[in-house]
Short mmCIF file of C-alpha atoms and ligand atoms in Angstrom, two decimals:
data_model
loop_
_atom_site.label_atom_id
_atom_site.label_comp_id
_atom_site.label_asym_id
_atom_site.label_seq_id
_atom_site.Cartn_x
_atom_site.Cartn_y
_atom_site.Cartn_z
CA MET H 946 -44.11 72.24 20.55
CA LEU H 947 -43.38 75.99 19.83
CA THR H 948 -39.76 76.55 19.03
CA PHE H 949 -38.89 80.56 18.51
CA ALA H 950 -35.72 80.98 16.55
CA ILE H 951 -33.08 83.57 15.85
CA GLU H 952 -30.74 84.46 12.76
CA THR H 953 -27.92 86.89 12.74
CA SER H 954 -25.24 85.44 11.37
CA CYS H 955 -24.62 87.59 8.48
CA ASP H 956 -26.80 90.61 7.22
CA GLU H 957 -30.46 89.44 7.99
CA THR H 958 -31.83 89.73 11.39
CA SER H 959 -34.49 86.95 11.22
CA LEU H 960 -36.94 85.39 13.75
CA ALA H 961 -39.48 82.74 13.36
CA LEU H 962 -42.12 80.51 15.45
CA LEU H 963 -42.27 76.94 14.21
CA ARG H 964 -45.10 74.87 15.55
CA GLY H 965 -44.12 70.94 15.58
CA GLU H 966 -41.65 69.86 12.79
CA ARG H 967 -43.13 72.13 10.15
CA GLU H 968 -45.80 74.67 10.61
CA VAL H 969 -44.88 77.93 10.52
CA VAL H 970 -46.65 80.28 12.68
CA ALA H 971 -44.86 83.53 11.91
CA SER H 972 -41.29 84.61 10.55
CA LEU H 973 -39.62 87.77 9.81
CA VAL H 974 -36.47 88.68 7.79
CA SER H 975 -35.37 92.33 8.03
CA SER H 976 -32.56 92.49 5.42
CA GLN H 977 -29.68 95.10 5.49
CA ILE H 978 -28.62 94.98 2.08
CA GLU H 979 -29.18 98.44 1.68
CA LEU H 980 -26.86 99.27 4.41
CA HIS H 981 -23.92 97.32 3.16
CA ALA H 982 -24.48 97.96 -0.68
CA ALA H 983 -22.38 101.27 -0.62
CA TYR H 984 -19.44 99.43 1.18
CA GLY H 985 -19.96 96.44 -1.78
CA GLY H 986 -20.09 94.02 0.99
CA VAL H 987 -20.96 93.25 4.59
CA VAL H 988 -19.41 95.36 7.09
CA PRO H 989 -19.44 93.43 10.21
CA GLU H 990 -19.64 95.96 12.86
CA LEU H 991 -22.70 97.63 11.03
CA ALA H 992 -24.45 94.57 10.54
CA ALA H 993 -24.22 93.72 14.51
CA ARG H 994 -25.26 97.25 15.29
CA ARG H 995 -28.33 96.98 13.26
CA HIS H 996 -29.00 93.62 14.82
CA LEU H 997 -29.02 94.96 18.12
CA GLU H 998 -31.43 97.94 17.11
CA GLN H 999 -33.72 95.73 15.23
CA MET H 1000 -34.01 92.68 17.78
CA ASN H 1001 -36.54 93.81 20.60
CA PRO H 1002 -38.54 95.64 18.23
CA LEU H 1003 -38.61 92.64 15.74
CA ILE H 1004 -39.43 90.17 18.64
CA GLU H 1005 -42.43 92.36 19.54
CA GLU H 1006 -43.88 92.40 15.97
CA LEU H 1007 -43.31 88.64 15.57
CA PHE H 1008 -45.39 87.86 18.50
CA GLU H 1009 -48.04 90.32 18.33
CA GLY H 1010 -48.50 89.67 14.81
CA ALA H 1011 -48.69 85.96 15.52
CA GLY H 1012 -50.93 86.72 18.64
CA ILE H 1013 -48.56 84.30 20.63
CA GLY H 1014 -47.39 85.16 24.11
CA PHE H 1015 -44.01 84.73 25.26
CA ASP H 1016 -44.95 82.03 27.60
CA GLN H 1017 -46.17 79.85 25.02
CA VAL H 1018 -42.56 78.83 23.59
CA ASP H 1019 -41.27 75.69 24.62
CA VAL H 1020 -37.85 76.34 23.16
CA VAL H 1021 -35.34 78.56 21.81
CA GLY H 1022 -32.96 77.90 18.87
CA VAL H 1023 -30.44 80.32 17.98
CA THR H 1024 -27.47 80.03 15.14
CA ILE H 1025 -24.03 80.06 16.83
CA GLY H 1026 -22.18 79.72 13.62
CA PRO H 1027 -20.47 79.65 11.36
CA GLY H 1028 -20.73 83.49 10.50
CA LEU H 1029 -19.77 86.99 11.46
CA VAL H 1030 -18.75 86.77 15.07
CA ILE H 1031 -20.10 90.00 16.51
CA ALA H 1032 -23.21 89.36 14.83
CA LEU H 1033 -23.82 85.97 16.00
CA LEU H 1034 -23.31 87.35 19.30
CA VAL H 1035 -26.42 89.59 19.10
CA GLY H 1036 -28.46 86.47 18.39
CA LEU H 1037 -27.12 84.23 20.96
CA SER H 1038 -27.31 87.21 23.49
CA ALA H 1039 -31.28 87.67 22.89
CA ALA H 1040 -31.66 84.11 22.81
CA LYS H 1041 -29.96 83.59 26.12
CA ALA H 1042 -32.22 86.54 27.64
CA PHE H 1043 -35.37 84.67 26.30
CA SER H 1044 -34.55 81.27 27.50
CA PHE H 1045 -33.48 82.47 30.82
CA ALA H 1046 -36.22 84.80 31.55
CA ARG H 1047 -38.73 82.17 30.39
CA GLY H 1048 -36.72 79.33 31.95
CA ILE H 1049 -36.89 77.00 28.89
CA PRO H 1050 -34.33 75.29 26.86
CA LEU H 1051 -31.95 76.87 24.53
CA VAL H 1052 -30.52 74.55 21.50
CA GLY H 1053 -27.59 75.99 19.21
CA VAL H 1054 -28.00 75.74 15.61
CA ASN H 1055 -25.48 75.28 12.87
CA HIS H 1056 -26.33 77.86 10.24
CA LEU H 1057 -25.30 75.26 7.32
CA GLU H 1058 -27.38 72.55 9.01
CA GLY H 1059 -30.40 75.27 8.87
CA HIS H 1060 -30.04 76.06 5.19
CA ILE H 1061 -30.34 71.86 4.52
CA CYS H 1062 -33.06 71.79 7.01
CA ALA H 1063 -34.97 74.41 4.68
CA ASN H 1064 -35.79 71.19 2.42
CA PHE H 1065 -37.30 69.30 5.49
CA LEU H 1066 -39.74 72.18 5.83
CA ALA H 1067 -40.87 72.06 2.39
CA ASN H 1068 -40.81 68.02 1.92
CA PRO H 1069 -42.73 65.87 4.53
CA ASN H 1070 -41.46 62.78 3.27
CA LEU H 1071 -37.66 63.88 3.13
CA ARG H 1072 -35.36 61.89 5.32
CA PRO H 1073 -31.63 61.11 5.50
CA PRO H 1074 -29.28 59.61 4.32
CA LEU H 1075 -28.65 62.21 1.53
CA LEU H 1076 -26.37 64.04 -0.16
CA ALA H 1077 -26.15 68.00 0.91
CA HIS H 1078 -25.01 70.38 -1.48
CA ILE H 1079 -24.41 73.76 -0.11
CA VAL H 1080 -23.77 76.76 -2.00
CA SER H 1081 -24.12 79.95 -0.24
CA GLY H 1082 -22.11 83.00 0.16
CA GLY H 1083 -19.67 81.59 2.74
CA HIS H 1084 -19.79 78.33 1.94
CA THR H 1085 -19.76 75.54 -0.92
CA LEU H 1086 -19.51 72.04 0.20
CA LEU H 1087 -20.67 68.32 -0.45
CA ALA H 1088 -21.62 66.42 2.42
CA LYS H 1089 -23.16 63.12 3.25
CA MET H 1090 -26.02 63.74 5.82
CA ILE H 1091 -26.19 60.42 7.70
CA ASP H 1092 -28.98 61.98 10.13
CA HIS H 1093 -29.93 65.14 11.73
CA GLY H 1094 -26.70 66.15 13.37
CA ARG H 1095 -24.56 63.78 11.58
CA TYR H 1096 -22.55 64.77 8.40
CA GLU H 1097 -19.65 63.51 6.68
CA LEU H 1098 -17.54 66.02 4.50
CA ILE H 1099 -17.11 64.69 0.78
CA GLY H 1100 -15.66 67.85 -0.67
CA GLU H 1101 -15.57 71.57 -0.43
CA THR H 1102 -14.17 74.63 -2.30
CA LEU H 1103 -10.32 75.41 -1.72
CA ASP H 1104 -10.82 78.90 -2.21
CA ASP H 1105 -13.88 81.09 -2.72
CA ALA H 1106 -17.81 80.16 -2.08
CA VAL H 1107 -19.84 80.04 -5.02
CA GLY H 1108 -21.85 82.95 -3.74
CA GLU H 1109 -18.57 84.80 -2.74
CA ALA H 1110 -17.36 84.12 -6.62
CA PHE H 1111 -21.00 85.68 -7.73
CA ASP H 1112 -20.55 88.73 -5.52
CA LYS H 1113 -16.79 89.48 -6.32
CA VAL H 1114 -17.43 89.03 -10.17
CA GLY H 1115 -20.70 91.09 -10.04
CA ALA H 1116 -18.86 93.83 -8.04
CA ARG H 1117 -16.05 93.94 -10.70
CA LEU H 1118 -18.69 94.27 -13.62
CA GLY H 1119 -20.28 97.20 -11.56
CA LEU H 1120 -23.59 95.40 -10.99
CA GLY H 1121 -23.72 96.40 -7.30
CA TYR H 1122 -24.13 94.53 -4.02
CA PRO H 1123 -24.89 91.29 -4.02
CA GLY H 1124 -24.01 90.26 -7.61
CA GLY H 1125 -25.77 87.09 -7.14
CA PRO H 1126 -29.08 87.75 -7.79
CA VAL H 1127 -28.09 90.42 -10.87
CA ILE H 1128 -26.13 88.04 -12.59
CA ASP H 1129 -28.88 85.76 -12.34
CA GLU H 1130 -31.34 88.46 -14.03
CA LEU H 1131 -28.63 89.36 -16.56
CA ALA H 1132 -27.94 85.73 -17.70
CA LYS H 1133 -31.30 84.94 -18.76
CA THR H 1134 -30.88 86.76 -22.03
CA GLY H 1135 -27.51 85.48 -22.71
CA ASP H 1136 -25.61 82.80 -24.54
CA PRO H 1137 -23.57 80.41 -22.08
CA GLY H 1138 -21.63 79.48 -24.97
CA ALA H 1139 -20.66 83.10 -25.81
CA TYR H 1140 -17.19 82.95 -23.57
CA PRO H 1141 -15.11 80.04 -23.06
CA LEU H 1142 -14.38 80.16 -19.19
CA PRO H 1143 -12.08 77.35 -17.31
CA ARG H 1144 -14.16 74.71 -15.56
CA ALA H 1145 -11.88 74.42 -12.46
CA MET H 1146 -11.03 71.31 -10.91
CA ALA H 1147 -13.81 69.39 -13.17
CA LYS H 1148 -11.59 66.44 -13.66
CA THR H 1149 -10.03 65.79 -10.42
CA ARG H 1150 -11.01 62.71 -8.54
CA ASP H 1151 -11.93 64.52 -5.53
CA TYR H 1152 -14.98 66.56 -4.51
CA ASN H 1153 -13.33 69.65 -4.05
CA PHE H 1154 -13.96 72.90 -5.95
CA SER H 1155 -11.86 75.94 -6.88
CA LEU H 1156 -14.10 79.32 -7.71
CA SER H 1157 -11.19 81.74 -7.86
CA GLY H 1158 -9.73 80.94 -11.21
CA VAL H 1159 -12.90 81.46 -13.21
CA LYS H 1160 -13.43 84.71 -11.22
CA THR H 1161 -10.19 86.03 -12.38
CA ALA H 1162 -10.75 84.46 -15.72
CA VAL H 1163 -14.09 86.83 -16.31
CA VAL H 1164 -12.11 90.01 -14.73
CA ASN H 1165 -9.08 89.32 -17.19
CA LEU H 1166 -11.63 88.81 -20.13
CA VAL H 1167 -13.32 92.18 -19.06
CA GLU H 1168 -9.91 94.12 -18.86
CA THR H 1169 -8.55 92.51 -22.10
CA GLU H 1170 -11.60 93.29 -24.11
CA ARG H 1171 -11.93 96.77 -22.85
CA ALA H 1172 -8.15 97.39 -23.86
CA LYS H 1173 -8.77 96.01 -27.31
CA GLY H 1174 -11.86 98.41 -27.63
CA THR H 1175 -14.25 95.55 -28.16
CA PRO H 1176 -17.74 95.62 -26.19
CA VAL H 1177 -18.16 92.88 -23.82
CA ASP H 1178 -21.89 91.74 -23.66
CA ILE H 1179 -22.77 91.37 -20.13
CA SER H 1180 -25.60 89.55 -20.39
CA ASP H 1181 -23.39 86.87 -22.42
CA LEU H 1182 -20.66 86.89 -20.04
CA CYS H 1183 -23.15 86.28 -16.82
CA ALA H 1184 -24.59 83.39 -18.61
CA SER H 1185 -21.09 82.19 -19.54
CA PHE H 1186 -19.93 82.41 -15.73
CA GLN H 1187 -22.94 80.88 -14.55
CA GLU H 1188 -22.56 77.71 -16.85
CA ALA H 1189 -18.91 77.39 -16.15
CA VAL H 1190 -19.38 77.30 -12.30
CA PHE H 1191 -22.55 75.27 -12.17
CA GLU H 1192 -21.46 72.59 -14.62
CA VAL H 1193 -18.79 71.50 -12.14
CA GLN H 1194 -20.97 71.96 -9.14
CA ILE H 1195 -23.30 69.62 -10.72
CA ASP H 1196 -21.17 67.03 -12.30
CA LYS H 1197 -19.39 66.52 -9.19
CA ALA H 1198 -22.41 66.39 -6.87
CA ILE H 1199 -23.92 63.76 -9.08
CA LYS H 1200 -20.81 61.79 -9.03
CA ALA H 1201 -20.57 61.83 -5.34
CA ALA H 1202 -23.97 61.11 -4.93
CA ARG H 1203 -23.23 57.68 -6.88
CA GLU H 1204 -20.23 57.02 -5.24
CA HIS H 1205 -21.69 57.14 -1.63
CA ARG H 1206 -24.85 55.07 -3.22
CA LEU H 1207 -27.20 58.14 -2.00
CA GLU H 1208 -30.44 58.43 -4.04
CA ARG H 1209 -31.31 61.97 -2.78
CA ILE H 1210 -29.51 65.38 -3.17
CA VAL H 1211 -30.74 68.53 -1.25
CA LEU H 1212 -29.51 71.83 -2.53
CA ALA H 1213 -28.85 74.64 -0.04
CA GLY H 1214 -27.79 78.12 0.48
CA GLY H 1215 -28.30 81.33 -0.75
CA VAL H 1216 -27.19 80.44 -4.46
CA SER H 1217 -29.79 77.83 -4.38
CA ALA H 1218 -32.03 80.67 -5.63
CA ASN H 1219 -30.47 80.75 -8.80
CA SER H 1220 -32.89 80.35 -11.84
CA TYR H 1221 -30.45 78.83 -13.94
CA LEU H 1222 -28.97 76.30 -11.26
CA ARG H 1223 -32.55 75.10 -10.39
CA ARG H 1224 -33.67 74.39 -13.87
CA VAL H 1225 -30.60 72.72 -15.38
CA TYR H 1226 -29.94 70.74 -11.79
CA ALA H 1227 -33.69 69.58 -11.94
CA LYS H 1228 -33.11 68.16 -15.58
CA ARG H 1229 -29.93 66.53 -14.90
CA ALA H 1230 -30.91 64.75 -11.63
CA GLU H 1231 -34.19 63.58 -13.50
CA ARG H 1232 -31.85 62.16 -16.13
CA GLU H 1233 -29.43 60.64 -13.80
CA GLY H 1234 -32.56 58.95 -11.72
CA ILE H 1235 -31.39 61.02 -8.73
CA GLU H 1236 -34.34 62.74 -6.72
CA LEU H 1237 -33.41 66.58 -6.36
CA PHE H 1238 -34.51 68.63 -3.47
CA ILE H 1239 -34.52 72.58 -3.84
CA PRO H 1240 -35.76 74.94 -1.13
CA PRO H 1241 -38.58 77.11 -2.16
CA LEU H 1242 -37.32 80.67 -2.91
CA SER H 1243 -38.46 82.20 0.29
CA LEU H 1244 -36.27 79.69 2.41
CA CYS H 1245 -33.06 79.74 0.07
CA THR H 1246 -31.49 82.73 1.49
CA ASP H 1247 -30.80 83.43 5.47
CA ASN H 1248 -33.94 83.33 7.51
CA ALA H 1249 -34.91 82.18 10.74
CA THR H 1250 -37.47 79.45 9.85
CA MET H 1251 -34.88 76.96 8.71
CA ILE H 1252 -32.96 77.81 11.79
CA ALA H 1253 -35.97 76.62 13.85
CA SER H 1254 -36.34 73.43 11.77
CA ALA H 1255 -32.89 72.44 12.72
CA ALA H 1256 -33.35 73.55 16.55
CA TYR H 1257 -36.76 71.28 16.44
CA TYR H 1258 -34.59 68.14 15.39
CA ARG H 1259 -31.57 69.19 17.64
CA HIS H 1260 -34.00 69.64 20.81
CA LEU H 1261 -35.58 65.98 19.91
CA ALA H 1262 -32.18 64.60 19.76
CA GLY H 1263 -31.37 66.22 23.61
CA ASP H 1264 -29.00 69.02 22.46
CA ALA H 1265 -28.97 71.85 24.73
CA LEU H 1266 -26.83 74.70 25.09
CA ASP H 1267 -25.76 75.81 28.76
CA ARG H 1268 -25.76 79.63 29.82
CA SER H 1269 -22.22 80.17 29.28
CA ALA H 1270 -21.90 78.71 25.68
CA ALA H 1271 -20.32 80.89 23.19
CA VAL H 1272 -20.56 81.50 19.47
CA ASP H 1273 -17.84 80.15 16.73
CA PRO H 1274 -17.68 81.87 13.51
CA ASN H 1275 -15.92 78.94 12.06
CA LEU H 1276 -18.30 76.12 13.21
CA ARG H 1277 -18.14 72.90 10.80
CA LEU H 1278 -21.06 70.72 10.16
CA PRO H 1279 -21.00 68.16 13.16
CA ALA H 1280 -18.97 64.77 12.01
CA GLY H 1281 -21.19 61.42 11.81
CA LEU H 1282 -19.54 59.16 14.04
O1 LIG J 697 -27.17 81.77 2.31
P1 LIG J 697 -26.99 83.14 2.14
O2 LIG J 697 -28.30 84.00 2.32
O3 LIG J 697 -25.95 83.80 3.08
C1 LIG J 697 -24.55 82.76 3.16
O4 LIG J 697 -24.83 81.91 4.24
O5 LIG J 697 -23.78 83.03 2.79
O6 LIG J 697 -26.46 83.41 0.67
C2 LIG J 697 -25.95 84.58 0.16
C3 LIG J 697 -25.43 84.49 -1.02
C4 LIG J 697 -24.66 85.83 -1.68
O7 LIG J 697 -23.41 85.31 -2.27
C5 LIG J 697 -25.63 85.83 -3.00
O8 LIG J 697 -25.11 86.67 -3.91
C6 LIG J 697 -25.96 84.71 -3.32
O9 LIG J 697 -26.44 84.01 -2.33
N1 LIG J 697 -27.51 84.50 -4.21
C7 LIG J 697 -27.68 84.27 -5.27
C8 LIG J 697 -28.87 84.57 -5.93
N2 LIG J 697 -29.53 84.94 -4.71
C9 LIG J 697 -28.51 84.95 -3.76
N3 LIG J 697 -26.63 83.85 -6.33
C10 LIG J 697 -26.83 83.54 -7.52
N4 LIG J 697 -28.25 83.36 -8.09
C11 LIG J 697 -29.14 84.01 -7.30
N5 LIG J 697 -30.42 84.12 -7.75
ZN1 LIG J 698 -26.60 81.39 4.80
#
């Protein structure tokens, strides 16, 4: 079975061809980072226009590069949410046109489930049930994955997502957009114990998170030190910020896995590219006897290969969109009843 997938939920126009469960035939990711950097964040209308300009040339490039004809595709998968509504609409329109022209089924994919599926692409033996730990630019949550397409939410952020907090802190420190990868790099030479920062909600009995306090603490610290004329060591500050954020993330995920008797955790979303998180989480999970899966770097941030994987499982389960289907910018993970 050949799945053609389209992802346009945010600022990456991405296409992929996946054969069967995990043979990646071709994939393209066209990033718009340079387009949005000047604004310090993604401008939805610019993102949608760029998706529209890029869509047809990229489709041709994908199929020609792979030597695959349109007639060889069996199913089309597309991200229908969560994400930016006008960006999602470009992908869905293209996917509808393709499936209509070819007379093949169309499958709508939840972007978050796509991120989780990055782990199935890389690990042939991985099976649910498991604890999905999503840390992206728009979402931070813990969910029990009962099966493909069946989830039970365990906890989530009450304010900012982890990636969002990284990007906001990055912006305030003048590190450009997106701040996440820059903070990761700077923190490598910093001392995580240099600046004491709050571990918000570390001790609450639920599995929710709050990121806005630590973000504000970083901003206040910089302003206070500046007012005193004391230089701030940016590397130390980045390292301290990362440790404050990830300590709570890892602690709560491990606790949730224990309480729900889940032996596997899969990390997913753009922030799973963070080098400190990957290293510290792996060590901690090993010590706790929990199997941890982290996507390869190429599948951490937004890409259509993960969407193709999720579409493959959705199609096998008999899911299909009709031609009047719409996008849902606030789509939640499907509940597991
Ligand atoms: O999953 P993703 O590509 O888009 C969403 O679905 O939101 O995640 C993007 C987020 C951004 O906030 C970006 O700063 C963050 O992932 N990110 C990182 C790293 N690479 C990307 N955050 C921390 N460390 C990184 N190495
Ligand atoms: Zn994403």
